[in-house]
Short mmCIF file of C-alpha atoms and ligand atoms in Angstrom, two decimals:
data_model
loop_
_atom_site.label_atom_id
_atom_site.label_comp_id
_atom_site.label_asym_id
_atom_site.label_seq_id
_atom_site.Cartn_x
_atom_site.Cartn_y
_atom_site.Cartn_z
CA UNK J 3 14.19 22.47 -11.81
CA UNK J 4 14.66 21.65 -8.43
CA UNK J 5 11.37 19.37 -7.60
CA UNK J 6 9.07 20.18 -4.95
CA UNK J 7 8.72 16.97 -2.46
CA UNK J 8 5.88 15.16 -2.02
CA UNK J 9 5.84 14.75 1.56
CA UNK J 10 4.51 11.34 2.88
CA UNK J 11 4.84 11.23 6.11
CA UNK J 12 2.74 14.77 6.39
CA UNK J 13 0.35 13.42 4.38
CA UNK J 14 0.16 10.64 6.38
CA UNK J 15 -0.42 12.62 9.66
CA UNK J 16 -2.83 14.47 8.07
CA UNK J 17 -4.92 11.57 7.59
CA UNK J 18 -4.25 9.97 10.85
CA UNK J 19 -6.22 13.18 12.88
CA UNK J 20 -9.02 12.14 10.53
CA UNK J 21 -8.25 8.72 11.84
CA UNK J 22 -8.91 9.31 15.20
CA UNK J 23 -11.96 10.82 14.69
CA UNK J 24 -13.65 7.91 12.77
CA UNK J 25 -11.84 5.89 15.62
CA UNK J 26 -13.98 7.92 18.40
CA UNK J 27 -17.15 7.96 15.77
CA UNK J 28 -16.49 4.05 15.99
CA UNK J 29 -16.39 3.67 19.51
CA UNK J 30 -18.96 6.08 20.23
CA UNK J 31 -21.07 3.28 18.68
CA UNK J 32 -19.49 0.43 21.19
CA UNK J 33 -17.28 -0.76 18.36
CA UNK J 34 -13.45 -0.67 18.35
CA UNK J 35 -11.50 -1.45 15.09
CA UNK J 36 -9.00 -4.18 15.59
CA UNK J 37 -6.75 -5.62 13.29
CA UNK J 38 -5.03 -8.72 13.29
CA UNK J 39 -1.56 -9.24 12.30
CA UNK J 40 -0.04 -13.01 11.77
CA UNK J 41 3.72 -13.36 10.98
CA UNK J 42 4.79 -16.51 10.45
CA UNK J 43 8.38 -16.76 11.03
CA UNK J 44 11.76 -14.43 12.15
CA UNK J 45 12.61 -12.44 9.07
CA UNK J 46 13.83 -9.62 10.58
CA UNK J 47 12.60 -7.41 7.83
CA UNK J 48 9.26 -9.13 8.84
CA UNK J 49 9.54 -8.11 12.47
CA UNK J 50 10.37 -4.25 11.26
CA UNK J 51 7.00 -4.38 8.73
CA UNK J 52 4.62 -5.76 11.84
CA UNK J 53 6.17 -3.34 14.26
CA UNK J 54 5.40 -0.35 12.17
CA UNK J 55 1.91 -2.03 11.64
CA UNK J 56 1.21 -2.34 15.46
CA UNK J 57 2.45 0.98 16.45
CA UNK J 58 0.14 2.49 13.58
CA UNK J 59 -3.02 1.10 15.29
CA UNK J 60 -2.07 2.15 18.96
CA UNK J 61 -1.26 5.41 17.10
CA UNK J 62 -4.53 5.70 15.75
CA UNK J 63 -6.84 4.40 18.47
CA UNK J 64 -7.02 0.75 16.99
CA UNK J 65 -6.83 -2.49 18.82
CA UNK J 66 -4.22 -5.20 17.62
CA UNK J 67 -4.20 -9.14 17.76
CA UNK J 68 -0.74 -10.02 17.18
CA UNK J 69 -0.19 -13.37 16.34
CA UNK J 70 3.24 -14.44 16.01
CA UNK J 71 4.07 -18.27 14.72
CA UNK J 72 7.25 -20.16 14.68
CA UNK J 73 8.66 -21.08 11.24
CA UNK J 74 7.45 -24.30 11.61
CA UNK J 75 3.95 -23.75 11.44
CA UNK J 76 2.34 -26.19 9.15
CA UNK J 77 -0.04 -24.43 6.91
CA UNK J 78 -3.23 -26.25 8.42
CA UNK J 79 -2.25 -24.65 11.55
CA UNK J 80 -1.99 -21.33 9.94
CA UNK J 81 -5.15 -22.17 8.18
CA UNK J 82 -7.18 -22.89 11.25
CA UNK J 83 -5.39 -19.17 12.83
CA UNK J 84 -7.06 -17.47 10.42
CA UNK J 85 -10.49 -19.59 10.44
CA UNK J 86 -10.68 -18.21 13.96
CA UNK J 87 -10.07 -14.67 13.09
CA UNK J 88 -12.61 -14.48 10.67
CA UNK J 89 -15.29 -15.91 13.19
CA UNK J 90 -14.13 -13.15 15.66
CA UNK J 91 -16.31 -9.98 15.43
CA UNK J 92 -13.56 -8.26 17.54
CA UNK J 93 -11.51 -7.73 14.52
CA UNK J 94 -12.23 -6.22 11.20
CA UNK J 95 -9.33 -6.84 9.43
CA UNK J 96 -6.87 -9.15 8.78
CA UNK J 97 -2.97 -9.28 7.51
CA UNK J 98 -0.76 -11.59 6.76
CA UNK J 99 2.32 -10.78 6.47
CA UNK J 100 4.81 -12.11 3.68
CA UNK J 101 6.51 -13.38 2.70
CA UNK J 102 5.54 -16.78 4.08
CA UNK J 103 7.75 -19.56 4.70
CA UNK J 104 8.16 -22.12 1.27
CA UNK J 105 6.25 -25.17 3.01
CA UNK J 106 3.05 -22.64 3.24
CA UNK J 107 1.28 -22.03 -0.05
CA UNK J 108 0.45 -17.97 0.19
CA UNK J 109 -2.40 -18.39 -3.01
CA UNK J 110 -4.36 -20.45 -0.03
CA UNK J 111 -3.61 -18.70 2.92
CA UNK J 112 -4.55 -15.04 1.46
CA UNK J 113 -8.11 -17.28 -0.36
CA UNK J 114 -8.89 -18.61 3.26
CA UNK J 115 -8.86 -14.66 4.69
CA UNK J 116 -12.75 -13.79 4.60
CA UNK J 117 -13.12 -11.27 2.13
CA UNK J 118 -14.28 -8.44 4.21
CA UNK J 119 -11.67 -8.31 6.51
CA UNK J 120 -9.14 -8.40 3.35
CA UNK J 121 -7.84 -5.54 4.52
CA UNK J 122 -4.73 -5.60 2.38
CA UNK J 123 -6.37 -6.80 -0.79
CA UNK J 124 -4.67 -9.65 -2.10
CA UNK J 125 -8.05 -12.29 -1.86
CA UNK J 126 -8.58 -13.08 -5.56
CA UNK J 127 -12.34 -11.60 -5.33
CA UNK J 128 -11.07 -8.23 -3.94
CA UNK J 129 -8.06 -8.30 -6.91
CA UNK J 130 -11.24 -8.74 -9.15
CA UNK J 131 -12.74 -6.34 -7.36
CA UNK J 132 -10.21 -3.67 -8.58
CA UNK J 133 -9.90 -4.74 -12.10
CA UNK J 134 -13.63 -3.66 -12.61
CA UNK J 135 -13.22 -0.38 -10.48
CA UNK J 136 -15.21 -0.73 -7.87
CA UNK J 137 -12.54 -2.43 -4.96
CA UNK J 138 -13.63 -2.39 -1.10
CA UNK J 139 -9.99 -2.44 0.09
CA UNK J 140 -7.41 -1.09 -2.58
CA UNK J 141 -3.92 -2.46 -2.24
CA UNK J 142 -2.14 -0.57 0.81
CA UNK J 143 1.11 0.86 -0.98
CA UNK J 144 -0.54 1.63 -4.26
CA UNK J 145 -3.48 2.82 -2.35
CA UNK J 146 -0.45 5.82 -0.55
CA UNK J 147 0.61 6.29 -3.87
CA UNK J 148 -2.52 7.42 -5.22
CA UNK J 149 -3.19 9.58 -2.28
CA UNK J 150 0.08 11.25 -3.03
CA UNK J 151 -0.05 12.04 -6.66
CA UNK J 152 -3.60 13.53 -6.06
CA UNK J 153 -1.86 16.29 -3.39
CA UNK J 154 -0.07 17.32 -6.38
CA UNK J 155 -3.35 18.58 -7.82
CA UNK J 156 -2.47 17.05 -11.30
CA UNK J 157 -5.36 15.16 -12.79
CA UNK J 158 -4.12 11.33 -13.91
CA UNK J 159 -6.73 11.38 -16.50
CA UNK J 160 -4.93 11.69 -19.93
CA UNK J 161 -1.50 11.03 -18.95
CA UNK J 162 1.51 9.17 -19.57
CA UNK J 163 1.78 6.82 -16.17
CA UNK J 164 4.89 4.61 -16.33
CA UNK J 165 5.15 2.22 -13.65
CA UNK J 166 8.78 0.33 -13.53
CA UNK J 167 8.14 -3.53 -11.31
CA UNK J 168 5.26 -5.80 -12.04
CA UNK J 169 4.52 -7.44 -8.55
CA UNK J 170 1.06 -8.32 -7.13
CA UNK J 171 1.50 -5.78 -4.58
CA UNK J 172 2.71 -2.93 -6.07
CA UNK J 173 3.08 -2.30 -9.77
CA UNK J 174 0.01 -4.69 -10.90
CA UNK J 175 -2.42 -3.08 -8.86
CA UNK J 176 -1.28 0.66 -9.58
CA UNK J 177 -1.80 0.17 -13.12
CA UNK J 178 -5.28 -0.85 -12.66
CA UNK J 179 -5.86 2.02 -10.43
CA UNK J 180 -4.66 4.02 -12.66
CA UNK J 181 -6.21 2.86 -16.05
CA UNK J 182 -9.66 3.40 -13.69
CA UNK J 183 -8.68 7.05 -13.37
CA UNK J 184 -8.20 6.99 -17.21
CA UNK J 185 -4.77 7.20 -17.54
CA UNK J 186 -2.45 5.79 -20.45
CA UNK J 187 -0.29 3.04 -18.41
CA UNK J 188 2.66 1.41 -18.95
CA UNK J 189 4.60 -1.20 -17.16
CA UNK J 190 8.02 -2.42 -17.31
CA UNK J 191 9.68 -5.72 -15.86
CA UNK J 192 12.42 -7.15 -15.48
CA UNK J 193 12.44 -8.21 -18.98
CA UNK J 194 11.40 -4.72 -20.49
CA UNK J 195 14.36 -4.00 -23.36
CA UNK J 196 15.77 -0.73 -23.05
CA UNK J 197 13.90 0.96 -19.67
CA UNK J 198 15.10 4.32 -20.77
CA UNK J 199 12.59 4.16 -23.91
CA UNK J 200 9.76 4.02 -21.81
CA UNK J 201 10.70 6.20 -18.78
CA UNK J 202 11.74 9.10 -20.60
CA UNK J 203 7.80 9.30 -22.10
CA UNK J 204 6.65 9.62 -18.98
CA UNK J 205 4.98 11.98 -17.18
CA UNK J 206 3.72 10.10 -13.84
CA UNK J 207 7.06 7.75 -13.23
CA UNK J 208 6.48 5.47 -10.67
CA UNK J 209 9.46 3.20 -9.68
CA UNK J 210 9.10 -0.37 -7.55
CA UNK J 211 11.86 -2.05 -8.55
CA UNK J 212 13.81 -3.39 -5.75
CA UNK J 213 17.49 -1.65 -6.92
CA UNK J 214 18.78 0.99 -5.82
CA UNK J 215 19.70 4.06 -7.52
CA UNK J 216 17.60 2.36 -10.93
CA UNK J 217 16.93 5.44 -12.25
CA UNK J 218 19.01 7.64 -12.97
CA UNK J 219 18.30 11.64 -14.51
CA UNK J 220 18.46 10.53 -17.65
CA UNK J 221 16.00 8.00 -17.98
CA UNK J 222 13.18 10.77 -16.75
CA UNK J 223 11.33 13.43 -18.71
CA UNK J 224 11.96 16.67 -17.23
CA UNK J 225 8.89 17.91 -15.01
CA UNK J 226 8.04 14.28 -14.43
CA UNK J 227 6.04 13.27 -11.95
CA UNK J 228 8.58 10.48 -9.80
CA UNK J 229 7.13 8.28 -6.96
CA UNK J 230 9.96 5.74 -5.71
CA UNK J 231 8.35 2.71 -3.77
CA UNK J 232 11.75 1.26 -3.24
CA UNK J 233 13.49 0.52 -0.02
CA UNK J 234 16.72 -0.40 -0.05
CA UNK J 235 19.23 -1.09 2.70
CA UNK J 236 22.98 -0.73 1.66
CA UNK J 237 25.69 -2.22 3.25
CA UNK J 238 26.81 1.11 4.83
CA UNK J 239 23.00 0.81 6.44
CA UNK J 240 21.64 3.20 4.50
CA UNK J 241 17.93 3.39 3.57
CA UNK J 242 17.77 4.30 -0.28
CA UNK J 243 14.76 3.69 -2.82
CA UNK J 244 14.99 2.80 -6.68
CA UNK J 245 15.49 6.17 -7.90
CA UNK J 246 18.74 8.12 -7.39
CA UNK J 247 17.62 11.15 -5.40
CA UNK J 248 19.52 14.13 -5.43
CA UNK J 249 19.84 13.76 -9.31
CA UNK J 250 16.69 13.43 -10.55
CA UNK J 251 15.57 16.10 -8.72
CA UNK J 252 16.87 18.52 -10.84
CA UNK J 253 14.62 17.26 -13.65
CA UNK J 254 11.15 16.60 -11.61
CA UNK J 255 8.38 18.65 -10.94
CA UNK J 256 7.64 16.48 -7.85
CA UNK J 257 9.55 13.56 -6.48
CA UNK J 258 9.01 11.25 -3.16
CA UNK J 259 12.05 11.59 -0.79
CA UNK J 260 12.92 8.07 0.70
CA UNK J 261 12.68 7.71 3.83
CA UNK J 262 9.40 9.82 4.27
CA UNK J 263 7.67 9.08 0.72
CA UNK J 264 5.10 5.92 0.03
CA UNK J 265 6.65 4.05 3.63
CA UNK J 266 4.74 5.80 5.80
CA UNK J 267 1.57 6.05 3.39
CA UNK J 268 1.74 2.13 3.49
CA UNK J 269 1.01 1.59 6.95
CA UNK J 270 -1.67 4.43 7.07
CA UNK J 271 -3.49 2.79 4.46
CA UNK J 272 -3.56 0.02 6.41
CA UNK J 273 -5.52 1.58 8.64
CA UNK J 274 -7.76 3.55 6.57
CA UNK J 275 -8.62 -0.24 5.03
CA UNK J 276 -9.70 -1.49 8.67
CA UNK J 277 -11.46 1.27 9.39
CA UNK J 278 -13.59 0.87 6.39
CA UNK J 279 -13.81 -2.53 7.39
CA UNK J 280 -15.18 -1.72 10.86
CA UNK J 281 -17.80 1.46 9.72
CA UNK J 282 -19.16 -1.45 6.77
CA UNK J 283 -20.35 -3.84 9.31
CA UNK J 284 -22.55 -1.34 10.72
CA UNK J 285 -23.48 0.68 8.20
CA UNK J 286 -21.36 3.57 8.47
CA UNK J 287 -18.40 5.42 6.56
CA UNK J 288 -17.30 6.79 3.60
CA UNK J 289 -18.33 4.12 1.04
CA UNK J 290 -17.79 3.43 -2.09
CA UNK J 291 -19.02 5.95 -4.22
CA UNK J 292 -20.21 5.76 -7.92
CA UNK J 293 -17.36 6.17 -9.31
CA UNK J 294 -15.36 3.43 -7.53
CA UNK J 295 -12.97 2.68 -4.89
CA UNK J 296 -11.09 6.17 -4.99
CA UNK J 297 -14.60 7.67 -3.63
CA UNK J 298 -13.98 6.47 -0.34
CA UNK J 299 -11.01 8.60 0.95
CA UNK J 300 -11.16 12.24 -1.04
CA UNK J 301 -7.58 14.10 -1.97
CA UNK J 302 -6.55 15.61 0.48
CA UNK J 303 -3.81 18.86 -0.74
CA UNK J 304 -1.14 19.68 2.15
CA UNK J 305 0.53 21.98 -0.05
N1 LIG G 408 5.12 -7.65 2.46
C1 LIG G 408 6.01 -6.58 1.75
N2 LIG G 408 4.70 -5.66 1.33
C2 LIG G 408 3.34 -6.78 1.82
C3 LIG G 408 2.08 -5.85 1.74
O1 LIG G 408 2.23 -4.72 1.86
N3 LIG G 408 1.12 -6.84 2.89
C4 LIG G 408 1.72 -7.77 3.58
N4 LIG G 408 0.61 -8.97 4.13
N5 LIG G 408 2.93 -8.38 3.53
C5 LIG G 408 3.47 -7.47 2.54
#
């Protein structure tokens, strides 16, 4: 069996066509959706991520408000910037790029972002709403994974999902989202003994560990759907995921490539959340349906 490719670039492009229409609708009502992107310091990786987010805004017709702050910015100065953005009605979403420098308390900063502009979904209020199943702003990476899974046509209800990686940004919110969709969810992490014992049972395997080639074919059940969230730069400059793509694609039914899988979706879902924020403010848009956060975007089938 050779797996079919879950194409994040194509899905992203499809979604962005719809986003431009939503931007045009907002514009017809006198609103230009805007995203503030805050970066403290000069980490090369963070600069790339922030540039991608700003480019995505331009691509879809949103305004972006970059806030580049020096490494020695104090916590108080950063909180003042956030407060100003909270008050600015041109700003519909605020994103503080992580990680922050060590002298700044990340929790305090994330809690300072207005909950109705928290398009990353990292404020405790939004984390809590994910727990009870009606999040307004699902965190972007797991939100993107959810839509990628939808393109396979598989109903996750009752499926064994194994998530490798228990971060606040990916693993934990991913588990909550899939639990909401009635999957049987296992979360593995660095202390998990005998990883293979868990992963081999997965109908859907989602890997977000940050370890190149962590998942070889022998860890994957035949016919599984494999989602690789990892983005690792090798010493030779190549970008690879956490999954041994060449080996695992001979065993899985569906697989995401790296690059071109989850990565493009993360940025695209940030735009979705920002648009939703702008629409909510003026009382239009898809909103959140009776069955929770996932009603905000209908599944897209690109096959
Ligand atoms: N750093 C790594 N991933 C993310 C993300 O999704 N959002 C923010 N704000 N920072 C990150």
